[in-house]
Coordinates of C-alpha atoms and ligand atoms in Angstrom, one line a residue:
X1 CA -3.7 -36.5 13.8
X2 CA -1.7 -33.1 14.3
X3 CA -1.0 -31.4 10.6
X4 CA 1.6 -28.4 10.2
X5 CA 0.0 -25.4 8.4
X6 CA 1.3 -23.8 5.7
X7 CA 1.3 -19.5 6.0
X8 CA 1.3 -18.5 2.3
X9 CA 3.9 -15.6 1.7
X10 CA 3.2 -12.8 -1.2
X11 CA 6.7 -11.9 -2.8
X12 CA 8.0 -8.5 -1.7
X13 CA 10.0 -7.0 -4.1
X14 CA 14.0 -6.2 -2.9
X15 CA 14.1 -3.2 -4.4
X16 CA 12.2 -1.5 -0.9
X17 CA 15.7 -1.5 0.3
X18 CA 17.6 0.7 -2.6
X19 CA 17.1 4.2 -0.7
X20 CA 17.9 2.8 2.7
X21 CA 21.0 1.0 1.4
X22 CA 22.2 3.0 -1.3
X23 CA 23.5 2.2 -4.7
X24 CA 26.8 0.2 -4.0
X25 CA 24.5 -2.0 -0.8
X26 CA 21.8 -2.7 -3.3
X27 CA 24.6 -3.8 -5.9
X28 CA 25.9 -6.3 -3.0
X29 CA 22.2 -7.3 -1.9
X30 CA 21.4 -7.9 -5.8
X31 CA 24.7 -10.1 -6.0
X32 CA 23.3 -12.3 -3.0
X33 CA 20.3 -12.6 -4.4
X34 CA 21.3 -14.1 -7.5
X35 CA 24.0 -16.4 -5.9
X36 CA 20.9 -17.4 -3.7
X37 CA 18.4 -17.9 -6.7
X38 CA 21.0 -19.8 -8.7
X39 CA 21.2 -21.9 -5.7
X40 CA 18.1 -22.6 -4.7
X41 CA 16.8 -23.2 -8.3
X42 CA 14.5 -26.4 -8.1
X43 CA 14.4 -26.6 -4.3
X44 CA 12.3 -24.8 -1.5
X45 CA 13.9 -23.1 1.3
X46 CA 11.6 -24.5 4.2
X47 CA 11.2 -22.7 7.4
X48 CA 9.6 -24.7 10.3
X49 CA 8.1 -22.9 13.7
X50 CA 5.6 -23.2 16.1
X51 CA 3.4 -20.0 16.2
X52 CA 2.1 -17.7 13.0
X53 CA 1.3 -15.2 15.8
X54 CA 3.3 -13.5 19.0
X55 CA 6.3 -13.5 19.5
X56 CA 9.8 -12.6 17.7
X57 CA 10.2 -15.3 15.5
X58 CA 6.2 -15.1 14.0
X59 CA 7.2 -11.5 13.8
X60 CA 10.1 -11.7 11.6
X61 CA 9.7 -14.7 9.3
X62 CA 6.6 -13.7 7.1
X63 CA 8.3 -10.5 6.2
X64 CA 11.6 -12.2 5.7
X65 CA 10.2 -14.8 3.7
X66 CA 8.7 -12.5 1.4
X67 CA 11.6 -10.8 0.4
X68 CA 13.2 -14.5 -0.1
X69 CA 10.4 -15.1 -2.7
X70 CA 11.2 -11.4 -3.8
X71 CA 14.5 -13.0 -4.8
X72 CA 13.4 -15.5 -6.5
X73 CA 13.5 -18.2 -4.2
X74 CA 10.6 -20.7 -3.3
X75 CA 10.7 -19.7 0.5
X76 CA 7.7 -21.9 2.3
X77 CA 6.7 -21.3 5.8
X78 CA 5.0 -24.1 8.0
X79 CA 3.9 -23.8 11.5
X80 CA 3.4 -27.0 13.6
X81 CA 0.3 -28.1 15.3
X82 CA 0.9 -29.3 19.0
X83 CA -1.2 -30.0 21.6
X84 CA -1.6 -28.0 25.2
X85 CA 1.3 -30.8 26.7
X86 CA 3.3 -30.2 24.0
X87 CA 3.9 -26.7 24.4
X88 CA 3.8 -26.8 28.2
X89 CA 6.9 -29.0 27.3
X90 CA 8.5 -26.9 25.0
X91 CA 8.3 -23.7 26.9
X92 CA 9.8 -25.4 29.7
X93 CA 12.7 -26.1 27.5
X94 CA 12.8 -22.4 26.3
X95 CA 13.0 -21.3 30.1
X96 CA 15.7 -23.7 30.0
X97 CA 17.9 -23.0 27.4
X98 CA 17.6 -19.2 29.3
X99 CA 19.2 -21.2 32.0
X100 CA 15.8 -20.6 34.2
X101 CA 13.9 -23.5 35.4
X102 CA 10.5 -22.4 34.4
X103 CA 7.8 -24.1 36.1
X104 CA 10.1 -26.9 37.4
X105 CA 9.1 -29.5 36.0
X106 CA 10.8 -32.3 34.9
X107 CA 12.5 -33.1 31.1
X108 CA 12.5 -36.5 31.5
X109 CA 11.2 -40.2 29.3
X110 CA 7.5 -39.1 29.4
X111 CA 7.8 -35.6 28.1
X112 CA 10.2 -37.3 25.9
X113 CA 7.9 -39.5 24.0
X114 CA 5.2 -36.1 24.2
X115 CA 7.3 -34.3 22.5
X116 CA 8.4 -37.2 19.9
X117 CA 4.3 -38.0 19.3
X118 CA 3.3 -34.2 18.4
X119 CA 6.3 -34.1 16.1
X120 CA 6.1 -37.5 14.5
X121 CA 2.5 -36.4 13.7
X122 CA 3.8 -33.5 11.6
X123 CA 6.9 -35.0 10.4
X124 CA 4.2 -37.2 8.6
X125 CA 2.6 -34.3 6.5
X126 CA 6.2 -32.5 6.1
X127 CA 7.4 -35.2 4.2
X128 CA 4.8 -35.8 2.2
X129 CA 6.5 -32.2 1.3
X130 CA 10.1 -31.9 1.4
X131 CA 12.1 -33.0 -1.3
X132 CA 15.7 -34.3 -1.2
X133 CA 18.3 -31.2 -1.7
X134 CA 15.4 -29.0 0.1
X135 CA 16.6 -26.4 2.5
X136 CA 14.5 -27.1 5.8
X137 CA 15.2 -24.3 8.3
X138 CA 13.8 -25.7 11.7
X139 CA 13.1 -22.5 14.2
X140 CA 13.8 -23.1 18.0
X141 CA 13.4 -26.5 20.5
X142 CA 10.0 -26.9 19.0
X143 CA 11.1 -27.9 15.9
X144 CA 14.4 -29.8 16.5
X145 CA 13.1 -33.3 17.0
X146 CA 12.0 -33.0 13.1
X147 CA 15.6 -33.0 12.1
X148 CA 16.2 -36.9 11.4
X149 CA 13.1 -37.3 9.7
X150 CA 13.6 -34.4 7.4
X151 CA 17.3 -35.4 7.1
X152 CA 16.1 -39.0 6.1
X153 CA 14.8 -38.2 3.1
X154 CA 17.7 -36.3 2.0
X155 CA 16.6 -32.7 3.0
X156 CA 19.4 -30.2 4.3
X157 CA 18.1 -29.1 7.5
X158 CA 19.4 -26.3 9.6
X159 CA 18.6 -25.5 13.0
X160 CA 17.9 -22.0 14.3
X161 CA 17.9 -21.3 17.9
X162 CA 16.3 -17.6 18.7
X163 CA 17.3 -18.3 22.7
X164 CA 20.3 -18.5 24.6
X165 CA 22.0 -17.7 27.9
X166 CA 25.3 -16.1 28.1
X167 CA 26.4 -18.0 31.5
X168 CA 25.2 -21.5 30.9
X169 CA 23.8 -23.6 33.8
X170 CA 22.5 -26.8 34.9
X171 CA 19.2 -25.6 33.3
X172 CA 20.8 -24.8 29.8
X173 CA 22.7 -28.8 30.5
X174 CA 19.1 -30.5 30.8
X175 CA 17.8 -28.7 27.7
X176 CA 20.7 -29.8 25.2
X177 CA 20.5 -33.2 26.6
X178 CA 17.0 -33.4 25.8
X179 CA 17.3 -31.9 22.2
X180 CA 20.7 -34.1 21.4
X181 CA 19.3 -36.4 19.6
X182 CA 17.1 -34.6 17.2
X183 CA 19.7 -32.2 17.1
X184 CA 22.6 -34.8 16.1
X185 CA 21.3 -35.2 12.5
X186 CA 21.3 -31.2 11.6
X187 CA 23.3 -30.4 8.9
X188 CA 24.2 -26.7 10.2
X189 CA 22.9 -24.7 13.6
X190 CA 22.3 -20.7 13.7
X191 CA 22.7 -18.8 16.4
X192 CA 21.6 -15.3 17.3
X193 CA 25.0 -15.1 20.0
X194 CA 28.7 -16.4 19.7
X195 CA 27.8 -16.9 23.2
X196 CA 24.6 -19.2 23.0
X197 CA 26.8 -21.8 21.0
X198 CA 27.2 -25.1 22.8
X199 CA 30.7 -26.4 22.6
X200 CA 28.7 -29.5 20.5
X201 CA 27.7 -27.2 18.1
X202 CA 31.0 -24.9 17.6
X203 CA 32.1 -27.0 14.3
X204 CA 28.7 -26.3 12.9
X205 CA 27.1 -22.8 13.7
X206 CA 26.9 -19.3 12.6
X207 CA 25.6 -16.4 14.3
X208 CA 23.0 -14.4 12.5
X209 CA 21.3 -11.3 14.2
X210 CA 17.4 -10.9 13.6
X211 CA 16.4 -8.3 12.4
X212 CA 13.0 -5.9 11.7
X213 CA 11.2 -5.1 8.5
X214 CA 11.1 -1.9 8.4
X215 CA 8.7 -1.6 5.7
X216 CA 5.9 -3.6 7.8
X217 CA 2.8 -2.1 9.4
X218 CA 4.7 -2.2 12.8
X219 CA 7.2 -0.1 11.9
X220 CA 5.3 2.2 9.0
X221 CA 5.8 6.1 9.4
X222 CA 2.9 7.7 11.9
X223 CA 2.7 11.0 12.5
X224 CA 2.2 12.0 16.0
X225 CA -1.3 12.8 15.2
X226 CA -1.9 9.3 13.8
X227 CA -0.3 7.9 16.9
X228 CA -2.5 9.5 19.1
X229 CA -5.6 8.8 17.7
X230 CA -4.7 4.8 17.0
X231 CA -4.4 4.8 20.6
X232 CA -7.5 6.8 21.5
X233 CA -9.2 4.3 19.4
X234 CA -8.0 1.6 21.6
X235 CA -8.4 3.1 24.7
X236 CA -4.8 3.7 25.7
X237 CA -4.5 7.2 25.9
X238 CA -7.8 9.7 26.1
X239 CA -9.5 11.5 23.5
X240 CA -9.2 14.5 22.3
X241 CA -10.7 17.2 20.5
X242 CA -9.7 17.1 16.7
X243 CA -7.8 13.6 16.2
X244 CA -7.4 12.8 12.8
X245 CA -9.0 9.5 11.7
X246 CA -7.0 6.2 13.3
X247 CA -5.6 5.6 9.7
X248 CA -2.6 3.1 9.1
X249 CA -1.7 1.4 5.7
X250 CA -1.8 -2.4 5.3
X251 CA 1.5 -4.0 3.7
X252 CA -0.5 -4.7 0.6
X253 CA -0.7 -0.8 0.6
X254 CA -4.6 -0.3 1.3
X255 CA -5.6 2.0 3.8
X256 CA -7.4 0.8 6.7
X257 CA -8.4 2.1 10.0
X258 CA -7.7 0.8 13.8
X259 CA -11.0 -0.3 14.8
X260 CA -10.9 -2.7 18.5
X261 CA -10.5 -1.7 21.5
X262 CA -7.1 -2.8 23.8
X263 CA -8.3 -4.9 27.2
X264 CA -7.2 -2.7 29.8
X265 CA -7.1 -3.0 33.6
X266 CA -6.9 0.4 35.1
X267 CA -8.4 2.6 37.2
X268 CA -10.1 5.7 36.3
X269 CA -8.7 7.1 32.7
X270 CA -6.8 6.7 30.1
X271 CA -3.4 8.9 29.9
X272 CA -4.1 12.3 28.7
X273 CA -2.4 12.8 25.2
X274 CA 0.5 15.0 26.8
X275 CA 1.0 12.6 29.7
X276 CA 5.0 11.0 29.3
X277 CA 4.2 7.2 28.7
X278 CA 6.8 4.7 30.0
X279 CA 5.7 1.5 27.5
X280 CA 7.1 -2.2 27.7
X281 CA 5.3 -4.5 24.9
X282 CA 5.9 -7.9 25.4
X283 CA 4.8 -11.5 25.4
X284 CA 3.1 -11.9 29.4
X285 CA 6.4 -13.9 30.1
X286 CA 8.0 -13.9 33.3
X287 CA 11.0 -13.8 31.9
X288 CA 10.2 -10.2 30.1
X289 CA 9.4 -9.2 34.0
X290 CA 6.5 -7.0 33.8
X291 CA 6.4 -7.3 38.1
X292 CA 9.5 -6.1 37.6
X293 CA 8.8 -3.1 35.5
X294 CA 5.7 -2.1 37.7
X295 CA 7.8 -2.8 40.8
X296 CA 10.5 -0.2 39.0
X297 CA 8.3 2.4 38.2
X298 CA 6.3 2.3 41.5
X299 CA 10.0 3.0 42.6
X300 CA 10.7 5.9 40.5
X301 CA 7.5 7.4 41.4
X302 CA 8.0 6.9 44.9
X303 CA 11.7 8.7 44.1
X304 CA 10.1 11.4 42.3
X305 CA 7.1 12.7 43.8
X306 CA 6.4 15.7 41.3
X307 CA 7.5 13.5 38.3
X308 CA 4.2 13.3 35.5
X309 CA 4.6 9.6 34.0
X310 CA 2.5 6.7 33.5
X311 CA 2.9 3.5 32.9
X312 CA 1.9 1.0 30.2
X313 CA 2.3 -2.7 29.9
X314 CA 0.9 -4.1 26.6
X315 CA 1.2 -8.0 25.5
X316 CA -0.9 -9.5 22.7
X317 CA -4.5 -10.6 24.1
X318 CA -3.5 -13.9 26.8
X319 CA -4.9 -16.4 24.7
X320 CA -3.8 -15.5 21.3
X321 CA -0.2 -16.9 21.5
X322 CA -0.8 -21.1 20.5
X323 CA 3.0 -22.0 21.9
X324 CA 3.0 -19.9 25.1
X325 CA 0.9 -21.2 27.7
X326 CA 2.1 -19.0 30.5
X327 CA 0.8 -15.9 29.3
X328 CA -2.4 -15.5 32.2
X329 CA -0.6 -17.0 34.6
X330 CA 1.7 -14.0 34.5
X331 CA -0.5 -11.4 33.2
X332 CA -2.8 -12.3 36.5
X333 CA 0.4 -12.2 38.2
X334 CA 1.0 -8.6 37.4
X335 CA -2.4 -7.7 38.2
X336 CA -2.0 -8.7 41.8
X337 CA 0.9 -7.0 42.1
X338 CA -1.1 -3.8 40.7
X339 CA -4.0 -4.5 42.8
X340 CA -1.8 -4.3 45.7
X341 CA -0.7 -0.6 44.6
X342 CA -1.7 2.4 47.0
X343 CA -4.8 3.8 45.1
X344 CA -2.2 7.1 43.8
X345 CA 0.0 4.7 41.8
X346 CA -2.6 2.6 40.6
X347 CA -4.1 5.6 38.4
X348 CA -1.0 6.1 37.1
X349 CA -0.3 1.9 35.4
X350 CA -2.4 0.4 32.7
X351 CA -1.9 -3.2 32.1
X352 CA -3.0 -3.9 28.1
X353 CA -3.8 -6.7 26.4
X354 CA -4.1 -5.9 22.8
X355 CA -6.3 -7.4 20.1
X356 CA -5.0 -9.8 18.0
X357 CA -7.7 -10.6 15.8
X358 CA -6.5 -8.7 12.5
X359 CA -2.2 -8.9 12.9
X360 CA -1.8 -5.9 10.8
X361 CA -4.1 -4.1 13.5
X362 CA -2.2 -5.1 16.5
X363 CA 0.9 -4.5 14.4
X364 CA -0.3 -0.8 13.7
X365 CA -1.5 0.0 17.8
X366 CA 2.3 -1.3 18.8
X367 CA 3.6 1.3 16.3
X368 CA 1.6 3.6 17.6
X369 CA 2.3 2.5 21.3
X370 CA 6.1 2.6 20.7
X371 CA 6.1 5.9 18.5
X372 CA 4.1 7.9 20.8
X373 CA 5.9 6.7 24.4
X374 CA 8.2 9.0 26.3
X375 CA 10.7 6.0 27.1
X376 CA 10.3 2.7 26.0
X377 CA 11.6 -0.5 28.7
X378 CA 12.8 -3.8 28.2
X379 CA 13.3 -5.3 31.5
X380 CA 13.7 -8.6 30.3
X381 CA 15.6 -11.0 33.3
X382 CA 16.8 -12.9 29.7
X383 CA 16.2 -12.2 26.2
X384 CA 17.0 -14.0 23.0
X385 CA 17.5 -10.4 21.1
X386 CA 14.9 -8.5 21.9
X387 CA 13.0 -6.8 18.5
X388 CA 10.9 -4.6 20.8
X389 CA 14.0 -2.7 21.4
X390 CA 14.9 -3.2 17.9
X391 CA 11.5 -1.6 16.9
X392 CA 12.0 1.2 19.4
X393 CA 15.2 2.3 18.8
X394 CA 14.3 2.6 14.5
X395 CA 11.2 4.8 15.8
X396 CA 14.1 7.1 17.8
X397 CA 12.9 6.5 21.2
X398 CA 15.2 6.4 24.1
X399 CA 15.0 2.9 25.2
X400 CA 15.6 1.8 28.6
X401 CA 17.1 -2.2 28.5
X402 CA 18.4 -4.7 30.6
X403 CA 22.0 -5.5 30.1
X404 CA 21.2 -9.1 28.8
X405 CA 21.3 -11.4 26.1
X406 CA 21.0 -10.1 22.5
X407 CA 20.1 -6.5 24.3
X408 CA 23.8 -6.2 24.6
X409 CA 24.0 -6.4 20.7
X410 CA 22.0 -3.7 20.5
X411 CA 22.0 -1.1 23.1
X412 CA 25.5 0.8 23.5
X413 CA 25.2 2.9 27.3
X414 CA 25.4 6.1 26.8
X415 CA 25.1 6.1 23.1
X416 CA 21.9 5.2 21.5
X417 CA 19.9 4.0 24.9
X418 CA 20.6 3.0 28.4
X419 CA 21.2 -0.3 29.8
X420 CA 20.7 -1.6 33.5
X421 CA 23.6 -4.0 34.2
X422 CA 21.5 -6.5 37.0
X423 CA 18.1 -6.7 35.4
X424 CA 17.2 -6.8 39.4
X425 CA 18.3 -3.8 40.5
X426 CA 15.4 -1.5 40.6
X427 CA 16.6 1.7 41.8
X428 CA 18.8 1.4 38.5
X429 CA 16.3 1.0 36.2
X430 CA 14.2 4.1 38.0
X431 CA 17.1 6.2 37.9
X432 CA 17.5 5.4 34.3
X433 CA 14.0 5.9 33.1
X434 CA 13.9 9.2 35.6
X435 CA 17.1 10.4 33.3
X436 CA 15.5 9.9 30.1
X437 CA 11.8 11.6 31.5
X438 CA 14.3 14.4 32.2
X439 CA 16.5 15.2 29.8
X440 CA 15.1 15.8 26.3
X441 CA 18.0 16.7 24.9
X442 CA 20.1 13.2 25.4
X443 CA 16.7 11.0 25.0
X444 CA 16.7 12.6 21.5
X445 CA 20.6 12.2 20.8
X446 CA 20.4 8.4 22.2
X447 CA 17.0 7.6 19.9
X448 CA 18.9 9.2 16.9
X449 CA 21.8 7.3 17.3
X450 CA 19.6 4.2 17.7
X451 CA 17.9 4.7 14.4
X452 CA 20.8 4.9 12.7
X453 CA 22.3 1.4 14.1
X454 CA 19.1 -0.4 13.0
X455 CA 19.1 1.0 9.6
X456 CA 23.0 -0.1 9.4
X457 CA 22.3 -3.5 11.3
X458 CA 19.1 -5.0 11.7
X459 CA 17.3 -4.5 8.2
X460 CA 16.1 -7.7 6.3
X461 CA 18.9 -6.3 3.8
X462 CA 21.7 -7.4 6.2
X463 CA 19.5 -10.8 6.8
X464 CA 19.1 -11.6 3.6
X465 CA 22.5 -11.5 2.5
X466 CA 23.2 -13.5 6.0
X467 CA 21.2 -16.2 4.6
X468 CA 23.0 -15.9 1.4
X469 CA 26.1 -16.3 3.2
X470 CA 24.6 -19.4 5.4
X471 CA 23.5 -21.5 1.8
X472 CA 27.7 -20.7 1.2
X473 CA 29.0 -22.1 4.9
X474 CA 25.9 -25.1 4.8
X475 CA 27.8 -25.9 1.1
X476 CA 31.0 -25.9 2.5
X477 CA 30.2 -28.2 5.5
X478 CA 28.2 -30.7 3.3
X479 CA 31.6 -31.3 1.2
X480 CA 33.7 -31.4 3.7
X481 CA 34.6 -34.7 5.4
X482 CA 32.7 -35.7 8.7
X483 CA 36.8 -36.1 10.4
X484 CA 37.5 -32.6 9.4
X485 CA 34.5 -30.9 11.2
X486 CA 37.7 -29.1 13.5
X487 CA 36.3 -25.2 12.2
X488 CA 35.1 -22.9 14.9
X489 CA 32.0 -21.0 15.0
X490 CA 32.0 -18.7 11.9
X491 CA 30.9 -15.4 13.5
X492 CA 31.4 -13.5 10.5
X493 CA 28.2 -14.0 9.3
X494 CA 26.5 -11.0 10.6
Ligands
UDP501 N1 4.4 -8.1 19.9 C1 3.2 -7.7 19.2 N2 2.0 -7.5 19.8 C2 2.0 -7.6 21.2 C3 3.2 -7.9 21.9 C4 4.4 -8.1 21.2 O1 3.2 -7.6 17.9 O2 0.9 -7.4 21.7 C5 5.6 -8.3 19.1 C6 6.6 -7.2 19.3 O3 6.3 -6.0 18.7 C7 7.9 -8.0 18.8 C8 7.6 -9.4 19.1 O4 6.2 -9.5 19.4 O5 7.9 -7.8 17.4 C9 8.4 -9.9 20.3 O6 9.7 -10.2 19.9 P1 10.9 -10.1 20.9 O7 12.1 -10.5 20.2 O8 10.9 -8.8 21.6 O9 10.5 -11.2 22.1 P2 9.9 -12.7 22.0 O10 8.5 -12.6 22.2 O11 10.4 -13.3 20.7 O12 10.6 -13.4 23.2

């Protein structure tokens, strides 16, 4: 019998936010709050997902959730349990709501019933849970088929899609057809994109942006010193002679100190601590192309004989991530590629998997990573919004990003990072991260400039008064008569 498992959330005070949003913001935020509280009072605001570790949405929901709680709301956080053919399933339905066929297979009656069994396992424990008049947020295509069950005993259930293709195709077609009919019951659908909302939806969706924590171990002030000796630790960049002590704080505000090693596959030694680091971190997803990214830079060193830049690729340890099965597949993927390297270039790329034992650890080597890199890619081929760029632009780093998806929200050309239009077009992406190795001057102009968007945009301040905004529009739906669902998608909300 497969059980959800509850991921208990410590209230975070709001008031974190009062220097970065200033007296009038934290007057607004506090006014949410309250309107939320009074709201809420007597029911839980339920979120449901499929991983507590890797990956955006694991990333952002603890930290959001805790500032919920700060607000006085009972925020809960549950993460199904599914079995190996459950999430082969559902990550073939992520490729396709990307409008990318994954690994081909088919969506049809027996992944059906699959996907019904693993769910109607943990409806059973969820209901033994939700009350009628809860709030049950259900994240992404794992979690849709809970809808009528939750709806059946009187709960308010919204779905949240993190994915989404601007040009839908045949692919994004076979994926809505196969969530329809869990889908049909939801009360009220989010959206990261205007553009990822199916016409089915448009009378019941908003658009909220994710958004960092800014306050959390992964994006926590480091010194460069820090930096450097958080990756010496872990063996992605090389020692050297007085490094301070691989120090980071945990979010409960004791010290601790970065202690395992990365799993690298490289040849020879770790980057010198002056050696210009081009760094993707992401999930080993084909869709987040790391070929690609090896395939660019071999380009630009190729290009640019004299240039001095490595590469790094770092992704949470392959078999950490419950809901992605595909991550050795494609990290051995990239390694054949990198095998396949002239000896010269293979010196020069380090493929990382980094521990994921203690969270806050991993949490404080990507900080490091991100802080200490000279550019830092995204060369995802899709991308639901993308909060390694999101994390990289607050750290100031020129970021280097593929002109897709949620990126677009983001990055502005020119003025706080670069973007590649075709996120095929190599030569593009190695003239852009050749520009940025360059030019100091406009790599420190663009990460400025992306700082500043992310402390205007993508706070949990912003987020939480989005979800404030979302218990007003869910409201107004639930009164409204089911003949006068004509609205279009409110896109105000962000
Ligand atoms: N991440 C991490 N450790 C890793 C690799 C990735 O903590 O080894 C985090 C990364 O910092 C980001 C999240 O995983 O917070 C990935 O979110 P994103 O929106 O970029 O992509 P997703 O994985 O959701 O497609």
């Amino acid at each position: 019998m497969l059980k959800p498992s509850e991921v208990h959330i410590r209230a975070e005070s709001l008031s974190h936010f009062l220097p970065v949003i200033g007296e009038a913001g934290w007057r607004a935020l506090q006014a949410h709050a309250e309107q939320a509280r009074v709201r809420m009072a007597g029911h839980t605001f339920w979120h449901v997902n499929s991983t507590a570790r890797g990956g955006g949405v694991a990333e952002m929901l603890p930290r959001l959730l805790a500032y919920v709680r700060g607000a006085g709301v009972d925020a809960r956080w549950m993460v199904l349990e599914g079995t190996p053919d459950f999430f082969r399933v559902t990550k073939r339905l992520h490729h396709a709501l990307h409008g990318s066929p994954g690994d081909g297979s088919p969506l049809g009656a027996t992944e059906r019933a699959l996907y019904d069994e693993v769910l109607r396992d943990n409806a059973e424990e969820l209901l033994v849970l939700v009350q009628p008049g809860d709030v049950a947020v259900l994240h992404d295509p794992q979690t849709a088929g809970l809808a009528p069950a939750l709806v059946a005993v009187g709960a308010i259930v919204v779905w949240r899609c993190h994915i989404g293709c601007d040009t839908p195709n045949a692919e994004v077609a076979r994926a809505w057809e196969f969530l329809a009919p869990g889908l049909a019951s939801a009360h009220l659908t989010v959206f990261s994109r205007a553009a990822y909302v199916p016409p089915q939806f448009s009378d019941r969706a908003v658009i909220i942006q994710p958004s960092i924590d800014i306050f959390a171990v992964k994006n926590q002030p480091l010194t460069p010193d820090v930096s450097r000796a958080i990756l010496a630790r872990t063996g992605l960049v090389a020692e050297s002679p007085g490094t301070p002590a691989p120090v980071f704080t945990r979010i409960d505000g004791v010290p601790a100190r970065v202690s395992r090693g990365a799993d690298i596959v490289r040849l020879g030694r770790a980057p010198a601590p002056d050696t210009p680091l081009v760094v993707q971190v992401s999930r080993w997803d084909p869709l987040k192309d790391p070929s690609g990214v090896l395939r660019g830079f071999a380009q630009l060193v190729r290009d640019n004989p004299g240039l001095r830049a490595e590469l790094v690729l770092a992704g949470p340890a392959v078999t950490s991530v419950a809901d992605d099965p595909e991550a050795a597949t494609t990290l051995n993927a990239v390694t054949a590629l990198w095998r396949q390297l002239p000896h010269a270039l293979r010196q020069r790329v380090h493929l990382a998997c980094l521990p994921m034992a203690d969270l806050e650890e991993n949490a404080a080597i990507v900080n490091a990573l991100q802080r200490h890199a000279a550019v830092v890619v995204q060369k995802s081929l899709q991308e639901g919004f993308g909060l390694t760029v999101t994390e990289a632009m607050w750290k100031a780093r020129p970021v280097v990003a593929s002109a897709v998806g949620g990126i677009q929200d983001q990055v502005e050309h020119g003025v706080n990072g670069l973007l590649v239009r075709d996120p095929r077009d190599l030569a593009g992406f190695a003239a852009a991260v050749h520009t940025l190795l360059c030019d100091s001057d406009l790599a420190a102009r663009l990460g400025a400039r992306a700082h500043e968007l992310v402390r205007t945009r993508y706070t949990g301040s912003r987020h939480l008064t989005d979800f404030a905004l979302m218990l007003d529009r869910m409201d107004a739906l639930l009164e409204r008569p089911a003949l006068d669902f004509q609205g279009e998608v409110q896109a105000g909300v962000h």
